Amino acid sequence: MGVLVCYCSLGGRIDHGHHDGIAKLALTEAVMFDRAVQRASQLTSESDTLTVVTADHSHVFTFGGNTPRGNPIFGLAPKKADDKMPFTSILYANGPGYMHVNGTRGNITSVDYLDEEYMQQAAVPLDSETHGGEDVAIYARGPMAHLFHGVKEQNYIAHVLAYASCLEPYTNCPPPQLLTCSAQRNTAQLLHLGAHISYSTAFGRVSWKPQQFAQNSMEEESPHFWNVKGRKALNTALNLKPNLHRAKNLVLLLGDGMGVSTVTATRILKGQMAGKPGEETVLAMETYPHLALSKTYNVDQQMPDSAGTATAYHCGVKANYGTVGLSAAARRYQCNTTFGNEVTSVLHRARMAGKSVGIVSTVRVQHASPAAAYAHSANRGWYSDSDLPDDAKQDGCRDIAYQLVHNTDINVILGGGRTYMLPRETPDPEYVTYTGDREDEANLITEWLKDKKNAKYVWNKADFDDVDEDDTDYLMGLFEPKDTRFELMRNTTTDPSLTEMVEKAIKILQKNLNGFYLFVEDEGRIDHGHHDGQAVLALTEAVEFDRAVEKAAELTSDLDTLSVVTADHSHVFTFGGYSVRGNPVLGLSRTIADDDKAFTTAMYANGPGFQIVNGSRPDVNATLSAHRDYLQQAAVPLNSETHGSEDVAIYAKGPMAHLFHGVQEQSYIAHVMAYAACLEPYTDCMLEPAPEPDHAMASLPSSLLLLPLSLLLSLLSLLSN
């Protein structure tokens, strides 16, 4: 049967609407484009038509602003900015919407911001808004659609299209009877834009120095280079086989605020730290073969927070903004709505099934993201009993720190948050100005250690390093009174890195023959860096997070461990500006703005970086932008930059990782993880344990080995020429 290929790309008028700074034009074009996609689907059959929907690039377009559920997409954020004027949830980093009047941001109170010609405000004045540098999605269905997986170079699209219909150079593609993989699985995954922005940075722990690299290598100028790269990627995809075994271990690694633009910028920065241009770098998380997109909204919020999202990916149930471990029937700040609305995390279910469980975080372990794994609270901010209002105490609600110790028997707890565990009169062991925060005089650290065998508590790196994993079944390490320090500012002699904490946790947890569940969060400090408007803090945290992902992969096996990397939400962080290959990721654009001043490629739609100096936008140079404390400019002044509302990526590998596909609700993550390990409510999953490594190759079907044979031969032939 022949294969008809329908390739649908982003409409040019979507692009033009963004360049004009008029989001309404761009988005209404995108709606019409989606109707065309639907019509193409109606007129073709998935049995013989490969349909691919993608984009060529993105734009420096953002939407966020703490908007409630159902807020008009072109409407206002619910709160005014720090200049006491309203702002729209949609903004651009640069473009014609830049508007300063008499030395202040333009007041849109009397402006019809719903008009089809309204230009959203921008941080930098340009007569044409620029493209963005982050990855874009590929959606595919039909014959061989499963070959679209993971993170790929953009030229890979053409290779799959040609292979699917046996066109040159794949005229010797295998006959249909050898194609054992499902060809009708809908997929959505991110794509590495090899033709877009690339940067270079030589980086140290406390300072970093931009460095310019060559724009491109000679080998990249040859079609041979890209064809070989495409064929190799295709061969990998053809060999990809779903792991249908039961997961013994579960690892969920969360990058707080790690949206797609953050991931792409992190990839570039990590490469530049190694002395490379950056774009061609592959993050550890990007080696995960299965990928999906996660819809992050809360039940009551268009722009989510870390509490409602944590409840979704931990417990499998979407929740309200600011609540942890509760269904959407609960109301924030109302303690009496807690009872009867509790939802259970996969971590708790894993412990009940006899697995060891752990939490590792770079923020306080009572933070919203880890809290949803063990606590049920109508307010994410009820860290200690001193944070509980009187009515909550009277109604019987417990603070999150108390629940950390008493709700679930957690084997490993590593992060910050000492102050919430100690009585108020108890001095902090490290800082003379700090004491505990508890009013009930409870020492929760002592309570946690009580009746536990082989349990240890540490608060500094020296004691942490001395912990013998073989002799330790329980470990609590709290290295700061509240959040740990940013990676860029971490004292390497007193505080362990995220990677070191992950390694220690896995070595302790993996002793359990029943397996383990580990939740890892660095998102807290990625998130905080973005909120502070300091991209260097966010991106260096993300680089360390990726190192932790790599370390977790080294210590576990894909045969029996389902590993998932994702984010809870994104930020209104962008990078664009038509920069050349080798431009520092946090450096300047090669063009000058319409006000005859320079601007950085990385920017925020809103945040503390909004500046007016002598009635106009301040100039910036390479020295200023390279400083660790530099705030990227923003279109709207806020003391804390906001989350973004767009989808985030899910990267997965290991048993049942192929179930992560397409576009899913964020709550889907918990369901896949529970199913993969046959935990409640999927105890009847009927999945068999993974075979021992020595027998793994014997279990490969012969059809899988035959599938890529002709492709491999053609690849070898090409390499020999």
XYZ file of C-alpha atoms in Angstrom:
721
model
C 0.000 0.000 0.000
C 1.359 3.384 -0.936
C 1.876 6.157 1.543
C 0.636 9.670 0.880
C 2.518 12.257 2.880
C 0.721 15.387 4.032
C 3.139 17.887 5.513
C 1.487 20.830 7.222
C 3.693 23.693 8.401
C 3.067 26.880 10.338
C 1.146 29.407 8.283
C 3.097 32.476 7.233
C 0.374 34.789 8.486
C 0.787 33.459 12.021
C 4.391 34.534 11.697
C 3.453 37.927 10.283
C 0.983 38.586 13.089
C 3.707 38.021 15.648
C 6.187 40.172 13.732
C 3.586 42.942 13.768
C 3.267 42.547 17.529
C -0.454 41.835 17.168
C -1.199 38.600 18.990
C -4.832 38.563 17.898
C -3.815 38.294 14.253
C -1.350 35.502 15.004
C -3.672 33.434 17.180
C -6.751 33.737 14.973
C -4.573 32.570 12.084
C -3.465 29.642 14.254
C -7.107 28.745 14.960
C -7.813 28.745 11.227
C -4.702 26.650 10.680
C -5.998 24.092 13.169
C -9.276 23.925 11.259
C -7.277 23.151 8.141
C -5.486 20.375 10.031
C -8.851 18.977 11.061
C -10.135 19.135 7.497
C -7.049 17.365 6.168
C -7.669 14.628 8.729
C -11.265 14.220 7.561
C -10.223 13.816 3.941
C -7.423 11.301 4.516
C -6.963 7.970 6.263
C -4.426 7.193 8.975
C -3.939 3.796 7.370
C -2.112 5.226 4.357
C -1.421 8.902 5.121
C 1.382 10.200 7.276
C 0.362 13.636 8.514
C 2.885 15.868 10.237
C 2.133 19.205 11.867
C 4.997 21.372 13.048
C 6.495 24.871 13.085
C 9.655 26.260 11.587
C 10.477 28.400 14.632
C 8.887 30.206 17.550
C 8.539 33.866 18.554
C 9.369 35.939 21.642
C 5.686 35.745 22.559
C 4.605 34.927 26.109
C 1.457 34.706 28.151
C 1.210 34.509 31.914
C 0.377 37.088 34.554
C -1.354 34.999 37.236
C -4.581 34.780 35.267
C -7.607 32.811 36.535
C -9.231 29.968 34.631
C -11.269 31.281 31.718
C -9.525 34.656 31.570
C -9.807 36.083 28.027
C -6.627 35.132 26.232
C -6.230 38.733 25.024
C -7.395 40.160 28.357
C -5.765 41.743 31.370
C -3.882 40.138 34.210
C -5.992 40.274 37.394
C -3.581 42.547 39.283
C -1.974 45.790 38.231
C 1.760 46.109 37.736
C 4.107 47.847 40.152
C 3.535 51.113 38.270
C -0.164 50.887 39.264
C -1.234 50.348 35.663
C -2.872 47.292 34.086
C -1.155 44.924 31.687
C -2.262 42.158 29.361
C -1.463 38.511 29.981
C 0.059 38.336 26.471
C 3.272 40.291 25.975
C 6.300 40.309 23.684
C 9.961 40.572 24.639
C 10.556 42.900 21.706
C 8.605 44.435 18.859
C 6.513 47.414 17.754
C 4.350 47.279 20.886
C 7.027 49.003 22.970
C 5.291 52.076 24.354
C 6.714 54.629 26.756
C 4.903 57.917 27.235
C 6.521 60.808 29.125
C 9.055 58.472 30.652
C 6.588 55.824 31.817
C 5.040 52.690 30.405
C 1.948 53.384 28.357
C -1.308 53.211 30.306
C -3.763 50.882 28.564
C -6.670 51.612 30.920
C -8.598 53.436 28.200
C -7.176 51.399 25.314
C -9.237 48.735 23.552
C -6.808 45.881 24.110
C -9.302 43.475 22.521
C -9.149 45.315 19.207
C -7.808 43.254 16.315
C -5.072 45.818 15.703
C -3.936 46.217 19.313
C -0.185 45.692 19.696
C 0.803 43.978 22.937
C 3.458 45.814 24.900
C 7.114 44.840 24.510
C 10.314 45.334 26.488
C 12.438 46.495 23.537
C 11.373 48.678 20.590
C 11.728 47.003 17.180
C 9.726 47.707 14.055
C 9.353 43.930 13.655
C 9.231 41.465 16.563
C 11.836 38.702 16.291
C 11.750 34.936 16.182
C 12.422 32.919 19.330
C 15.188 30.369 19.758
C 13.439 27.564 21.647
C 12.393 24.140 20.358
C 9.029 23.611 18.694
C 6.658 20.647 18.641
C 6.058 17.971 16.017
C 2.650 16.281 15.960
C 2.334 13.189 13.768
C -0.066 10.380 12.954
C -0.312 7.646 10.375
C 2.271 5.226 8.907
C 5.623 5.416 10.709
C 4.480 8.331 12.886
C 6.095 6.565 15.844
C 9.484 7.474 14.392
C 8.865 10.996 15.655
C 10.063 10.678 19.236
C 12.283 12.536 21.655
C 14.306 15.625 20.743
C 15.563 15.838 17.168
C 17.340 18.132 14.753
C 14.848 19.777 12.410
C 16.216 18.044 9.316
C 15.072 14.726 10.810
C 11.521 15.509 9.647
C 12.448 15.100 5.992
C 14.153 11.775 6.647
C 11.069 10.302 8.331
C 8.796 11.591 5.568
C 11.014 10.061 2.893
C 11.426 6.775 4.744
C 7.696 6.425 5.434
C 6.898 6.507 1.717
C 10.103 4.755 0.544
C 11.416 7.770 -1.336
C 15.067 8.502 -2.063
C 17.364 7.695 -0.371
C 15.109 5.104 1.309
C 13.733 3.275 -1.728
C 14.928 0.015 -0.138
C 12.786 0.525 2.990
C 11.486 -2.734 4.551
C 8.198 -4.190 3.274
C 5.095 -3.587 5.424
C 5.165 -7.061 7.011
C 8.403 -6.199 8.796
C 7.057 -2.999 10.297
C 6.128 -4.329 13.712
C 5.802 -1.024 15.516
C 2.465 0.755 15.650
C 2.259 3.382 12.937
C -0.895 5.084 14.116
C 0.169 6.446 17.472
C -0.349 10.178 17.884
C 2.836 11.817 19.101
C 4.004 15.230 20.158
C 7.612 15.963 20.830
C 10.094 18.759 20.811
C 12.444 19.534 18.005
C 15.946 20.948 18.203
C 16.081 23.935 15.889
C 19.550 23.593 14.425
C 19.189 26.724 12.312
C 18.432 29.053 15.168
C 20.137 30.878 17.983
C 23.320 29.461 19.430
C 25.544 30.859 22.138
C 28.882 30.342 23.846
C 29.891 30.981 27.426
C 32.974 30.098 29.420
C 31.550 29.559 32.883
C 32.789 29.312 36.442
C 31.037 28.769 39.768
C 30.803 32.404 40.827
C 31.363 34.223 37.535
C 31.055 33.604 33.840
C 32.683 35.223 30.847
C 31.089 35.407 27.396
C 33.207 34.116 24.552
C 32.529 34.344 20.826
C 32.767 31.175 18.743
C 32.904 30.630 15.008
C 29.507 30.877 13.342
C 29.594 27.365 11.925
C 31.943 24.506 11.224
C 33.003 23.491 7.733
C 31.395 20.056 8.056
C 27.987 21.579 8.762
C 28.105 23.291 5.373
C 27.956 19.918 3.646
C 24.628 18.113 2.985
C 26.534 14.910 3.705
C 26.886 15.907 7.368
C 23.158 16.421 7.863
C 22.124 13.371 5.840
C 24.369 11.111 7.898
C 23.031 12.674 11.082
C 19.445 12.190 9.889
C 20.039 8.553 8.940
C 21.628 7.788 12.290
C 18.665 9.286 14.117
C 16.263 7.326 11.921
C 18.118 4.096 12.595
C 17.844 4.763 16.328
C 14.105 5.328 15.990
C 13.630 2.125 14.003
C 15.407 0.176 16.727
C 13.359 1.732 19.512
C 11.272 -0.919 21.233
C 8.647 -0.357 23.948
C 9.645 -1.768 27.320
C 6.499 -3.626 28.383
C 7.798 -4.833 31.738
C 6.806 -3.771 35.224
C 8.850 -0.929 36.683
C 10.642 -1.930 39.856
C 11.829 1.633 40.441
C 10.273 5.023 39.717
C 12.229 8.275 39.427
C 10.457 11.590 38.850
C 12.781 14.550 38.250
C 11.142 17.960 38.227
C 12.588 21.229 36.992
C 10.430 23.968 38.534
C 9.619 26.567 35.931
C 11.648 24.671 33.334
C 9.616 25.587 30.271
C 10.682 24.845 26.727
C 12.546 28.138 26.321
C 14.477 27.388 29.518
C 15.392 23.891 28.313
C 16.704 25.160 24.980
C 18.707 27.966 26.599
C 20.091 25.472 29.130
C 21.225 23.179 26.335
C 23.107 26.033 24.715
C 24.634 27.198 27.998
C 25.758 23.690 28.944
C 27.495 23.332 25.599
C 29.146 26.715 25.931
C 30.404 25.835 29.401
C 32.206 22.948 27.673
C 33.734 25.310 25.110
C 31.323 24.519 22.271
C 28.894 26.706 20.319
C 26.000 25.146 22.227
C 23.123 24.339 19.886
C 24.496 20.947 18.966
C 24.712 19.944 22.638
C 22.415 17.181 23.886
C 21.139 17.407 27.448
C 20.908 14.227 29.498
C 17.130 14.573 29.645
C 17.039 14.866 25.844
C 18.457 11.365 25.480
C 15.195 10.022 26.879
C 13.464 8.457 23.862
C 9.828 9.182 24.706
C 8.318 12.622 24.916
C 4.948 14.270 25.435
C 3.551 17.694 26.212
C 1.853 18.467 29.522
C -1.043 20.922 29.948
C -0.256 22.750 33.169
C -3.321 24.830 34.046
C -4.891 24.454 37.495
C -8.607 23.748 37.869
C -9.191 27.382 38.888
C -6.211 29.057 37.203
C -5.155 29.599 33.602
C -1.635 30.352 34.819
C -0.691 27.622 37.318
C 1.366 27.535 40.484
C 3.673 24.852 41.852
C 1.132 23.553 44.375
C -1.784 22.744 42.098
C 0.561 21.333 39.477
C 2.373 19.196 42.073
C -0.927 17.659 43.121
C -1.552 16.788 39.476
C 1.740 15.017 38.713
C 2.072 13.435 42.177
C -1.518 12.354 42.772
C -3.087 12.107 39.318
C -5.780 14.690 40.062
C -5.801 18.316 38.932
C -6.233 20.762 41.792
C -6.749 24.397 42.684
C -4.075 27.058 42.837
C -2.183 27.097 46.132
C -3.430 23.762 47.488
C -1.416 20.557 47.891
C -2.619 16.977 48.056
C -6.291 17.944 47.768
C -8.852 17.678 45.002
C -10.381 20.775 43.445
C -13.322 20.443 45.834
C -11.071 21.986 48.495
C -10.717 25.755 48.755
C -7.485 27.584 49.423
C -7.094 28.906 52.984
C -10.225 27.030 54.114
C -9.001 24.287 56.416
C -12.456 22.755 56.812
C -12.509 21.860 53.109
C -9.482 19.608 53.570
C -11.156 16.623 55.135
C -12.661 14.180 52.683
C -10.898 15.816 49.738
C -7.434 14.301 50.283
C -5.791 12.616 47.288
C -2.914 10.148 47.526
C 0.459 10.481 45.825
C 2.320 7.808 43.898
C 5.124 8.175 46.458
C 2.756 7.208 49.271
C 1.302 4.336 47.249
C 4.816 3.077 46.516
C 5.659 3.085 50.227
C 2.466 1.204 51.029
C 3.516 -1.373 48.422
C 6.793 -1.989 50.263
C 9.126 0.212 48.235
C 11.596 2.652 49.735
C 10.819 6.284 48.955
C 12.763 9.517 48.929
C 12.577 13.250 48.298
C 15.490 15.409 47.141
C 15.060 19.155 46.655
C 17.127 22.312 46.304
C 14.459 24.282 48.166
C 12.796 23.679 51.518
C 11.447 20.136 51.646
C 8.125 21.623 52.754
C 7.897 23.521 49.448
C 4.807 23.002 47.301
C 6.433 20.590 44.847
C 7.616 17.950 47.340
C 4.754 18.686 49.759
C 2.096 17.224 47.467
C 3.918 13.888 47.706
C 3.117 13.521 51.417
C 0.879 16.359 52.664
C -2.723 17.529 52.380
C -2.964 21.275 52.929
C -5.436 23.975 51.953
C -2.542 26.408 51.701
C 0.940 25.718 50.358
C 2.326 28.347 52.738
C 1.443 26.516 55.947
C 5.036 25.322 56.345
C 5.116 25.400 60.152
C 2.471 25.500 62.865
C 3.336 29.189 63.272
C 1.980 29.728 59.751
C -1.409 28.203 60.571
C -4.212 30.706 61.269
C -6.237 30.174 64.428
C -9.281 28.840 62.592
C -7.146 26.230 60.822
C -5.727 25.067 64.153
C -9.205 24.902 65.650
C -10.465 22.877 62.684
C -7.669 20.345 63.130
C -5.350 21.120 60.212
C -1.681 20.278 60.562
C 1.236 22.170 59.080
C 3.224 20.696 56.197
C 6.391 20.052 58.235
C 4.387 18.000 60.730
C 2.878 15.982 57.901
C 6.342 15.380 56.436
C 7.227 13.431 59.569
C 3.896 11.807 60.406
C 2.002 11.099 57.161
C 4.303 8.834 55.130
C 7.306 6.774 56.187
C 9.873 8.471 53.930
C 13.341 6.898 53.836
C 15.369 9.783 52.400
C 14.657 13.503 52.817
C 17.319 15.888 51.468
C 17.068 19.638 50.905
C 16.442 22.766 52.968
C 13.844 23.719 55.578
C 15.453 23.223 59.019
C 13.648 26.146 60.605
C 10.196 24.596 60.200
C 11.309 21.435 62.002
C 12.640 23.029 65.209
C 11.161 24.907 68.200
C 11.497 28.687 68.209
C 14.005 28.754 71.039
C 16.290 26.252 69.312
C 19.270 27.989 67.631
C 20.164 27.043 64.093
C 23.406 25.017 64.016
C 24.877 27.110 61.192
C 23.550 30.683 61.424
C 23.516 32.574 64.723
C 20.674 34.829 63.552
C 18.337 31.897 62.859
C 16.248 29.841 65.251
C 13.502 27.323 64.792
C 10.013 28.458 63.824
C 7.702 26.061 65.641
C 5.329 27.285 68.349
C 4.363 23.795 69.556
C 7.907 23.172 70.862
C 8.105 19.985 68.831
C 11.484 18.928 67.463
C 10.352 17.172 64.309
C 13.873 16.016 63.463
C 14.037 14.098 66.734
C 10.535 12.762 66.166
C 11.513 11.568 62.695
C 14.587 9.739 64.001
C 12.634 8.056 66.793
C 12.045 4.309 66.394
C 13.815 4.192 63.015
C 16.628 1.717 62.540
C 19.843 2.836 60.844
C 18.596 6.432 60.674
C 20.802 9.512 60.428
C 20.331 13.277 60.370
C 22.915 15.650 58.851
C 22.974 19.391 58.199
C 26.347 19.932 56.484
C 28.323 18.421 53.640
C 31.040 16.894 55.826
C 28.529 14.796 57.758
C 26.645 14.100 54.540
C 29.792 12.757 52.886
C 30.469 10.544 55.909
C 27.132 8.760 55.592
C 27.731 5.131 54.610
C 24.900 4.096 52.321
C 25.334 0.423 53.213
C 24.699 1.130 56.903
C 21.914 3.680 56.395
C 18.254 2.959 55.725
C 16.923 6.405 56.646
C 18.599 9.744 55.975
C 17.369 13.272 56.609
C 19.654 16.080 55.465
C 18.528 19.690 55.895
C 21.304 21.979 54.715
C 19.719 25.421 55.088
C 17.077 26.992 57.357
C 14.866 27.568 54.306
C 15.845 27.149 50.632
C 19.318 25.992 49.666
C 21.609 28.405 47.863
C 21.633 28.912 44.131
C 24.148 26.639 42.418
C 26.053 29.731 41.273
C 26.457 30.774 44.923
C 26.723 27.376 46.612
C 29.570 26.843 49.064
C 30.980 23.547 47.832
C 32.606 22.825 51.204
C 29.432 23.144 53.290
C 26.523 22.226 51.003
C 26.162 19.188 48.725
C 25.077 19.707 45.143
C 21.814 18.380 43.773
C 23.772 15.722 41.888
C 25.498 14.575 45.075
C 22.189 14.382 46.922
C 20.623 12.346 44.120
C 23.521 9.903 44.157
C 23.322 9.439 47.928
C 19.557 8.966 47.815
C 19.597 6.334 45.082
C 22.393 4.349 46.735
C 20.348 4.155 49.936
C 16.978 3.484 48.315
C 18.117 0.870 45.809
C 19.014 -1.580 48.586
C 15.313 -2.414 48.865
C 14.669 -5.547 46.791
C 11.092 -4.361 46.220
C 12.370 -1.238 44.490
C 12.064 2.464 45.213
C 10.378 5.747 44.310
C 12.435 8.945 44.208
C 11.221 12.491 43.633
C 13.898 15.027 42.697
C 13.229 18.752 42.474
C 15.578 21.457 41.307
C 12.800 23.417 39.826
C 12.561 25.445 43.017
C 15.742 27.373 42.300
C 15.260 27.435 38.532
C 11.896 28.946 39.333
C 13.307 31.428 41.837
C 15.959 32.613 39.397
C 13.274 33.409 36.844
C 11.072 35.127 39.445
C 14.068 37.294 40.338
C 14.471 38.226 36.677
C 18.018 36.818 36.653
C 18.303 34.341 33.823
C 21.864 33.367 34.758
C 20.637 31.972 38.080
C 17.808 30.028 36.465
C 19.923 28.562 33.673
C 22.882 27.543 35.814
C 20.418 25.795 38.135
C 18.990 23.999 35.118
C 22.473 22.887 34.054
C 23.024 21.366 37.504
C 19.585 19.760 37.299
C 20.604 18.093 34.043
C 23.754 16.786 35.721
C 21.519 15.228 38.361
C 19.421 13.663 35.600
C 22.597 12.186 34.141
C 23.726 10.851 37.513
C 20.345 9.209 38.127
C 20.627 7.522 34.732
C 24.103 6.204 35.570
C 22.877 4.627 38.811
C 19.748 2.962 37.434
C 18.833 0.641 34.573
C 16.325 1.313 31.810
C 15.283 -2.326 32.133
C 13.550 -1.883 35.492
C 13.454 1.866 36.209
C 10.914 4.282 34.761
C 12.531 7.726 34.763
C 10.473 10.822 33.994
C 11.761 14.395 33.650
C 9.297 17.256 33.440
C 8.392 20.727 34.707
C 5.432 21.963 36.674
C 5.048 25.132 34.614
C 6.999 27.581 32.494
C 7.923 31.271 32.805
C 7.534 34.376 30.649
C 11.188 33.973 29.686
C 12.217 34.275 26.052
C 15.344 34.411 23.976
C 15.565 35.578 20.392
C 16.872 38.561 18.501
C 18.487 36.912 15.445
C 21.773 36.168 17.174
C 24.577 34.460 15.283
C 26.022 31.070 16.132
C 28.404 31.499 19.025
C 26.648 34.443 20.633
C 26.626 34.108 24.448
C 23.271 32.769 25.597
C 22.925 35.717 27.964
C 24.668 38.160 25.648
C 23.592 40.911 23.281
C 21.647 40.710 20.064
C 23.670 41.565 16.974
C 21.091 44.202 16.029
C 20.372 47.553 17.633
C 16.847 48.418 18.759
C 14.812 51.247 17.293
C 15.872 53.503 20.177
C 19.490 53.075 19.013
C 20.377 51.008 22.067
C 21.538 47.432 22.463
C 19.415 44.674 23.959
C 20.010 41.167 25.241
C 18.704 38.065 23.516
C 17.301 36.724 26.815
C 14.418 38.797 28.154
C 11.277 38.616 30.260
C 7.769 39.781 29.446
C 7.349 41.041 32.997
C 9.406 41.220 36.163
C 11.870 43.313 38.154
C 14.023 43.986 35.081
C 11.703 46.749 33.849
C 13.755 49.937 33.884
C 13.300 53.584 32.956
C 16.398 55.772 33.203
C 16.096 59.470 32.354
C 12.751 58.801 30.739
C 13.814 55.966 28.444
C 14.992 52.363 28.318
C 18.591 52.080 29.582
C 21.367 50.953 27.287
C 23.182 47.694 27.941
C 26.591 46.399 26.928
C 28.418 43.080 27.079
C 29.986 43.900 30.440
C 26.663 44.704 32.089
C 24.824 41.721 30.628
C 27.613 39.369 31.743
C 27.350 40.374 35.389
C 25.915 37.767 37.724
C 23.427 40.244 39.206
C 22.168 41.611 35.896
C 18.384 41.711 35.511
C 17.156 41.059 31.990
C 14.853 43.830 30.809
C 11.084 43.318 30.937
C 8.045 44.895 29.306
C 6.024 45.284 32.515
C 7.308 46.135 36.024
C 6.622 43.464 38.656
C 8.649 42.764 41.781
C 8.468 39.075 40.866
C 8.295 37.756 37.299
C 5.321 35.474 36.676
C 4.850 31.937 35.494
C 3.914 31.216 31.914
C 0.783 29.343 30.883
C 2.048 27.230 27.986
C 2.579 23.475 27.891
C 5.808 21.916 29.155
C 7.686 18.816 28.045
C 7.713 15.329 29.559
C 10.803 13.191 28.848
C 10.615 9.486 29.735
C 12.579 6.254 29.489
C 12.278 2.769 30.919
C 9.317 0.428 31.476
C 6.092 1.736 29.916
C 7.751 5.038 28.987
C 6.120 4.784 25.556
C 2.813 5.643 27.247
C 4.045 9.221 27.356
C 2.934 10.489 23.948
C 0.949 13.326 22.435
C -0.515 16.149 24.497
C -1.764 15.142 27.936
C -3.201 16.653 31.075
C -0.484 17.029 33.705
C -2.306 14.581 35.969
C -1.610 11.838 33.410
C 1.982 11.601 34.675
C 0.946 10.023 37.974
C -1.299 7.512 36.214
C 1.496 6.251 33.962
C 3.919 5.962 36.863
C 1.396 4.074 38.996
C 0.468 1.773 36.118
C 4.094 1.046 35.234
C 4.787 -0.160 38.782
C 1.373 -1.832 39.279
C 0.499 0.488 42.167
C -3.000 1.539 43.198
C -5.340 1.749 41.348
C -3.489 -0.395 38.776
C -2.538 -3.392 40.913
C -4.118 -5.642 38.261
C -1.792 -4.345 35.528
C -0.527 -7.874 34.718
C 2.943 -6.562 33.826
C 5.844 -8.968 34.240
C 9.066 -7.901 35.977
C 11.992 -7.035 33.749
C 14.367 -9.911 32.880
C 17.838 -10.026 34.281
C 20.322 -8.018 32.149
C 22.020 -11.198 30.867
C 18.750 -12.323 29.322
C 17.646 -8.965 27.960
C 19.116 -9.368 24.489
C 17.590 -12.811 24.155
C 14.151 -11.265 24.555
C 14.479 -9.014 21.510
C 12.165 -10.135 18.688
C 13.822 -11.076 15.422
C 11.601 -8.629 13.558
C 13.157 -5.797 15.539
C 16.595 -6.875 14.397
C 15.478 -7.164 10.775
C 13.626 -3.871 10.701
C 16.547 -1.460 10.279
C 18.823 -3.805 8.294
C 18.444 -2.133 4.916
C 18.672 1.292 6.505
C 21.855 0.292 8.298
C 23.394 -1.028 5.087
C 22.617 2.203 3.260
C 24.055 4.191 6.156
C 27.289 2.192 6.102
C 27.482 2.680 2.361
C 27.086 6.418 2.770
C 29.746 6.573 5.471
C 32.216 4.691 3.294
C 31.881 7.193 0.431
